[in-house]
PDB file of C-alpha atoms in Angstrom:
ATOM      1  CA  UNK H  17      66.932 -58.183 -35.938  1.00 91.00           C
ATOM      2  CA  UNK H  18      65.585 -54.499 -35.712  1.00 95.00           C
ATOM      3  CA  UNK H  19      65.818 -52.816 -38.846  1.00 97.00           C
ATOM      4  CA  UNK H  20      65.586 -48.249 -38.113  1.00 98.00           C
ATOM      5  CA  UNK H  21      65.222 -45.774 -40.860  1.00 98.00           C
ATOM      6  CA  UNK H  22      66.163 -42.071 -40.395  1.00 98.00           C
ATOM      7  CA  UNK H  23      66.587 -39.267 -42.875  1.00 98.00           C
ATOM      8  CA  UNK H  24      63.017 -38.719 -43.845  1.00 97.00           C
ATOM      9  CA  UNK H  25      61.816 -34.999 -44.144  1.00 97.00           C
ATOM     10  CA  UNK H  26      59.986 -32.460 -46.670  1.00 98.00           C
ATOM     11  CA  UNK H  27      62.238 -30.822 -49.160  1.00 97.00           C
ATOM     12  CA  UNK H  28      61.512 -29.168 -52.492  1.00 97.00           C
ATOM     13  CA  UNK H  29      61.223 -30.785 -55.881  1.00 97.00           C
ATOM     14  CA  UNK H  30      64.982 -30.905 -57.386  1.00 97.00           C
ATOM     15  CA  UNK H  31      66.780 -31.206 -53.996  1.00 98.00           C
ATOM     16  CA  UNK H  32      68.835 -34.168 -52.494  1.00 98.00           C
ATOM     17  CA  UNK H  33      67.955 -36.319 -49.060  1.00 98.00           C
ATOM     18  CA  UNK H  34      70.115 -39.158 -47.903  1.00 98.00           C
ATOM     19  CA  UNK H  35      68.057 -41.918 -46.135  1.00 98.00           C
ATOM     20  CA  UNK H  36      69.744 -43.832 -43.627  1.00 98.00           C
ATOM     21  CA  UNK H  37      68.782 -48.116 -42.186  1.00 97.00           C
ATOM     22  CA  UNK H  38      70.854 -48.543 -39.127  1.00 96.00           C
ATOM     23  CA  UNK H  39      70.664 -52.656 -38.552  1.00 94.00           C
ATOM     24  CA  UNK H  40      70.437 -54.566 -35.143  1.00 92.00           C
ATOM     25  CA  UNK H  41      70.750 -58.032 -33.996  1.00 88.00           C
ATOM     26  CA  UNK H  42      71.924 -60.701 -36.297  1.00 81.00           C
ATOM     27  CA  UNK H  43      71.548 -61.205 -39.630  1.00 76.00           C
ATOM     28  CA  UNK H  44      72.355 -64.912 -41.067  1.00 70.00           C
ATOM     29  CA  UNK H  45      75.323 -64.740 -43.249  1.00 71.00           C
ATOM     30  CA  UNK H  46      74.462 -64.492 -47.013  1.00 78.00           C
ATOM     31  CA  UNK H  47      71.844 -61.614 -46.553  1.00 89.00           C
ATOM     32  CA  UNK H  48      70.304 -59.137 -49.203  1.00 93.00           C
ATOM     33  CA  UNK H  49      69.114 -55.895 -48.404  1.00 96.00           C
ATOM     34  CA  UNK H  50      66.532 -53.362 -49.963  1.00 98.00           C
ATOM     35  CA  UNK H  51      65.023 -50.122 -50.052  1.00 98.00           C
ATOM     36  CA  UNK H  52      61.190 -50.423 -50.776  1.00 98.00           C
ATOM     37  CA  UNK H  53      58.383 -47.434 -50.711  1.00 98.00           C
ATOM     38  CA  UNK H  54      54.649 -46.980 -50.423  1.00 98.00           C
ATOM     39  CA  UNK H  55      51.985 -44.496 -50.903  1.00 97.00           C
ATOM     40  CA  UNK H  56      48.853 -44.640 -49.202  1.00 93.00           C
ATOM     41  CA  UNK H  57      46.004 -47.064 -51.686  1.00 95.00           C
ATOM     42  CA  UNK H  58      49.296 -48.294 -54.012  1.00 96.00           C
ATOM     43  CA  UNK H  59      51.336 -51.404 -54.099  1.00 95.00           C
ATOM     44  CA  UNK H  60      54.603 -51.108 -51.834  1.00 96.00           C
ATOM     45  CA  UNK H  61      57.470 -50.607 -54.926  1.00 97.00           C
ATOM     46  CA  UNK H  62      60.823 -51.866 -54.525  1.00 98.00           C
ATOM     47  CA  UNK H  63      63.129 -48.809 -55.310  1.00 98.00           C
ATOM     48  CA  UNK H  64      67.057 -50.342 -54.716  1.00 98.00           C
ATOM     49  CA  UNK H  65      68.592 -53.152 -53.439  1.00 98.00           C
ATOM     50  CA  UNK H  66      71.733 -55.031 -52.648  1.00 96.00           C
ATOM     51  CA  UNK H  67      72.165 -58.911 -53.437  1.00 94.00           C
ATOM     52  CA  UNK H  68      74.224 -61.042 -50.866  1.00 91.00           C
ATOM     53  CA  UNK H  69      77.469 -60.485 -53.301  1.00 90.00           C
ATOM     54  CA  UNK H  70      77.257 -57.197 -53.100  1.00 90.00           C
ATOM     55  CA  UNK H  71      75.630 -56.043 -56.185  1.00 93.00           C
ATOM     56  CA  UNK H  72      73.491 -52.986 -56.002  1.00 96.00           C
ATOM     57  CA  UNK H  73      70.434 -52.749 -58.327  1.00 97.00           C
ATOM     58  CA  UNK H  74      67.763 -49.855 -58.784  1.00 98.00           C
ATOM     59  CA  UNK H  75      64.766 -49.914 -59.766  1.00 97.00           C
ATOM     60  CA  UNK H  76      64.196 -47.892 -63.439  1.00 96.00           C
ATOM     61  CA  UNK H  77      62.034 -45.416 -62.117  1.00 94.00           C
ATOM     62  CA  UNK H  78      64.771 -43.706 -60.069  1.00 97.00           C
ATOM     63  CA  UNK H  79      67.626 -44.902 -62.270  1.00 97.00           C
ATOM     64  CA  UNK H  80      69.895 -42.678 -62.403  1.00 97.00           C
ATOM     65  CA  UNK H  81      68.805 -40.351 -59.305  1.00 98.00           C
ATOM     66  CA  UNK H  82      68.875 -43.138 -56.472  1.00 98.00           C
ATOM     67  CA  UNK H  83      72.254 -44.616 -55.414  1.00 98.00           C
ATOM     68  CA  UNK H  84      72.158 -47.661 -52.628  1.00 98.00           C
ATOM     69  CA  UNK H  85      75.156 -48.577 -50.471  1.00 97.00           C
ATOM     70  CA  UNK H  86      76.012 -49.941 -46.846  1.00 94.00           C
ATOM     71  CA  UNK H  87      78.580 -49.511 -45.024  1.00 91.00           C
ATOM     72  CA  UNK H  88      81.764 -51.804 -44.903  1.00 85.00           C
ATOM     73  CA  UNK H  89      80.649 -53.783 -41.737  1.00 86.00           C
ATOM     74  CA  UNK H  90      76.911 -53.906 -43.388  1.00 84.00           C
ATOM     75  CA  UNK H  91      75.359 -52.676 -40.397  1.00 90.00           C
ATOM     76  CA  UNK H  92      74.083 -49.816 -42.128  1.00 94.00           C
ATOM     77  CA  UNK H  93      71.882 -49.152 -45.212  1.00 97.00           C
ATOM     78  CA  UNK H  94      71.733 -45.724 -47.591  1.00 98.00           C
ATOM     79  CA  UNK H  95      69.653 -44.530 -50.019  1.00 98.00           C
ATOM     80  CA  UNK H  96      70.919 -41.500 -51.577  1.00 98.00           C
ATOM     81  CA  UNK H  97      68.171 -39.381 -53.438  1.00 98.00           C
ATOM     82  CA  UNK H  98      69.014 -36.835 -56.193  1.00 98.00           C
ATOM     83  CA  UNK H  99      66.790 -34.537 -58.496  1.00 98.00           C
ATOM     84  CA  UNK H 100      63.948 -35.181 -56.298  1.00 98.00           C
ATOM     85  CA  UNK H 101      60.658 -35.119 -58.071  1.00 97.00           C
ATOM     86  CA  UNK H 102      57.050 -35.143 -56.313  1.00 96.00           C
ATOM     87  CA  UNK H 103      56.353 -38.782 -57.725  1.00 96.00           C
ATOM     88  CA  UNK H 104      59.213 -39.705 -54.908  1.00 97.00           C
ATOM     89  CA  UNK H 105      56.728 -38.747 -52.048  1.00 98.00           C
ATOM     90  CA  UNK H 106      56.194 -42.147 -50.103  1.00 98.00           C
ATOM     91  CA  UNK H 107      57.092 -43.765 -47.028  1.00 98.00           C
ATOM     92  CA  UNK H 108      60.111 -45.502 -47.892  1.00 98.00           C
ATOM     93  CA  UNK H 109      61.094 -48.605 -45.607  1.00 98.00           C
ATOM     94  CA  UNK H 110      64.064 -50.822 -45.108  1.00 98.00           C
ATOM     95  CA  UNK H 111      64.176 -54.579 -45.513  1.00 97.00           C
ATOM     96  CA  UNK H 112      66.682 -57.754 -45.164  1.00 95.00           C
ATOM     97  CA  UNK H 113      66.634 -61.026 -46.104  1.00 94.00           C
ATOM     98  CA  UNK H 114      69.070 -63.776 -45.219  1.00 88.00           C
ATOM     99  CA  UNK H 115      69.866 -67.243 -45.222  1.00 84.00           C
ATOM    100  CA  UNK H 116      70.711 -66.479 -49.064  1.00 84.00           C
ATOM    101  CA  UNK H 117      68.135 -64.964 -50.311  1.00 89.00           C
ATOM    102  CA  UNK H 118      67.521 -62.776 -53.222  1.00 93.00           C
ATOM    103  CA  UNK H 119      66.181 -59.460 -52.658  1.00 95.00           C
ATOM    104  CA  UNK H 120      65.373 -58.692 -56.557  1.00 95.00           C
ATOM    105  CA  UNK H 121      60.969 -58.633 -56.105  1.00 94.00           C
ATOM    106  CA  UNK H 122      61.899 -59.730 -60.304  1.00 93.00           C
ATOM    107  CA  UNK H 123      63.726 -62.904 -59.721  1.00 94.00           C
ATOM    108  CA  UNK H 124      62.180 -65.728 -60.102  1.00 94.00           C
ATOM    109  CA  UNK H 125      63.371 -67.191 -56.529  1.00 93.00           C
ATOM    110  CA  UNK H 126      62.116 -64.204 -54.811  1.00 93.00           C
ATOM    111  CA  UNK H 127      59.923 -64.960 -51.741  1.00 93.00           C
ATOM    112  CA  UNK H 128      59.757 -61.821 -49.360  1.00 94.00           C
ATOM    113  CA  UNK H 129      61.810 -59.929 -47.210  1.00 95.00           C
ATOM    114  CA  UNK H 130      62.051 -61.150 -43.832  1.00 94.00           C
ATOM    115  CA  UNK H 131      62.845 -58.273 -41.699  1.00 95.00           C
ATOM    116  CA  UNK H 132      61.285 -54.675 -41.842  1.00 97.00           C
ATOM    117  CA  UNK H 133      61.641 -51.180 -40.613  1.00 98.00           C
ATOM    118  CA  UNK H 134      58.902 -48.900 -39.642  1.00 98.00           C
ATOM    119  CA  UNK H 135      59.689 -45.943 -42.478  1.00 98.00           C
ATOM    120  CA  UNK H 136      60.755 -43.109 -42.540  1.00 98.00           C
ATOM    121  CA  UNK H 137      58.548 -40.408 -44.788  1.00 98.00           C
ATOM    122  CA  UNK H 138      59.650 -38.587 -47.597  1.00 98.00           C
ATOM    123  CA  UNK H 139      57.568 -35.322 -48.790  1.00 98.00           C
ATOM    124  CA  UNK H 140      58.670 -33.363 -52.317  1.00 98.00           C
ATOM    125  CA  UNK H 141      56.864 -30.497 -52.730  1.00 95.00           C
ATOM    126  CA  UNK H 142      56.816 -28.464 -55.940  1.00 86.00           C
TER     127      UNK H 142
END
């Protein structure tokens, strides 16, 4: 399973960026899928993700500016980014897990994601 994020660039604080996963190989039916991001010396923070049913979740931080989605043969992975403030700056990655999995880092039941992009950086500048 290869996991590829695209979209990444440098845009100005208020402006909108659309990240795209494109997914590879095969993932075990009954798999979860997330959006995660990391700056340099912090934790890795889970931003979005979407459970095995199909539920989307985001994370409170970006509630209400980040909207997740895939595409209808889940191949594909989005993370649409609104209002964008310089707190978003990070290196945002894709992840999948399968075989049932949760992909809420909250959830009791969570154990890891087992499949990761490389990232794809995103720079706000005010």
């Amino acid at each position: 399973v290869q996991l590829v994020e695209s979209g990444g660039g440098q845009v100005q604080s208020g402006e909108f960026l659309k990240l795209s996963c494109a997914v590879s190989g095969n993932l075990e039916r009954g798999y979860c899928m997330a959006w995660f991001r990391q700056v340099p010396g912090r934790e890795r923070e889970e931003v979005a993700f979407i459970e095995t049913d199909g539920r989307p979740s985001v994370a409170n931080s970006v509630l209400g500016r980040f909207t997740i989605s895939q595409n209808n043969a889940k191949n594909a992975l989005y993370l649409e980014m609104s209002d964008l403030k310089s707190e978003d700056t990070a290196t945002y990655y894709c992840a999948a897990a399968d075989y049932g999995a949760t992909c809420d880092s909250t959830n009791e039941y969570y154990y890891g994601m087992d499949y990761w992009g490389k990232g794809t950086l995103v720079t706000i500048s005010s």
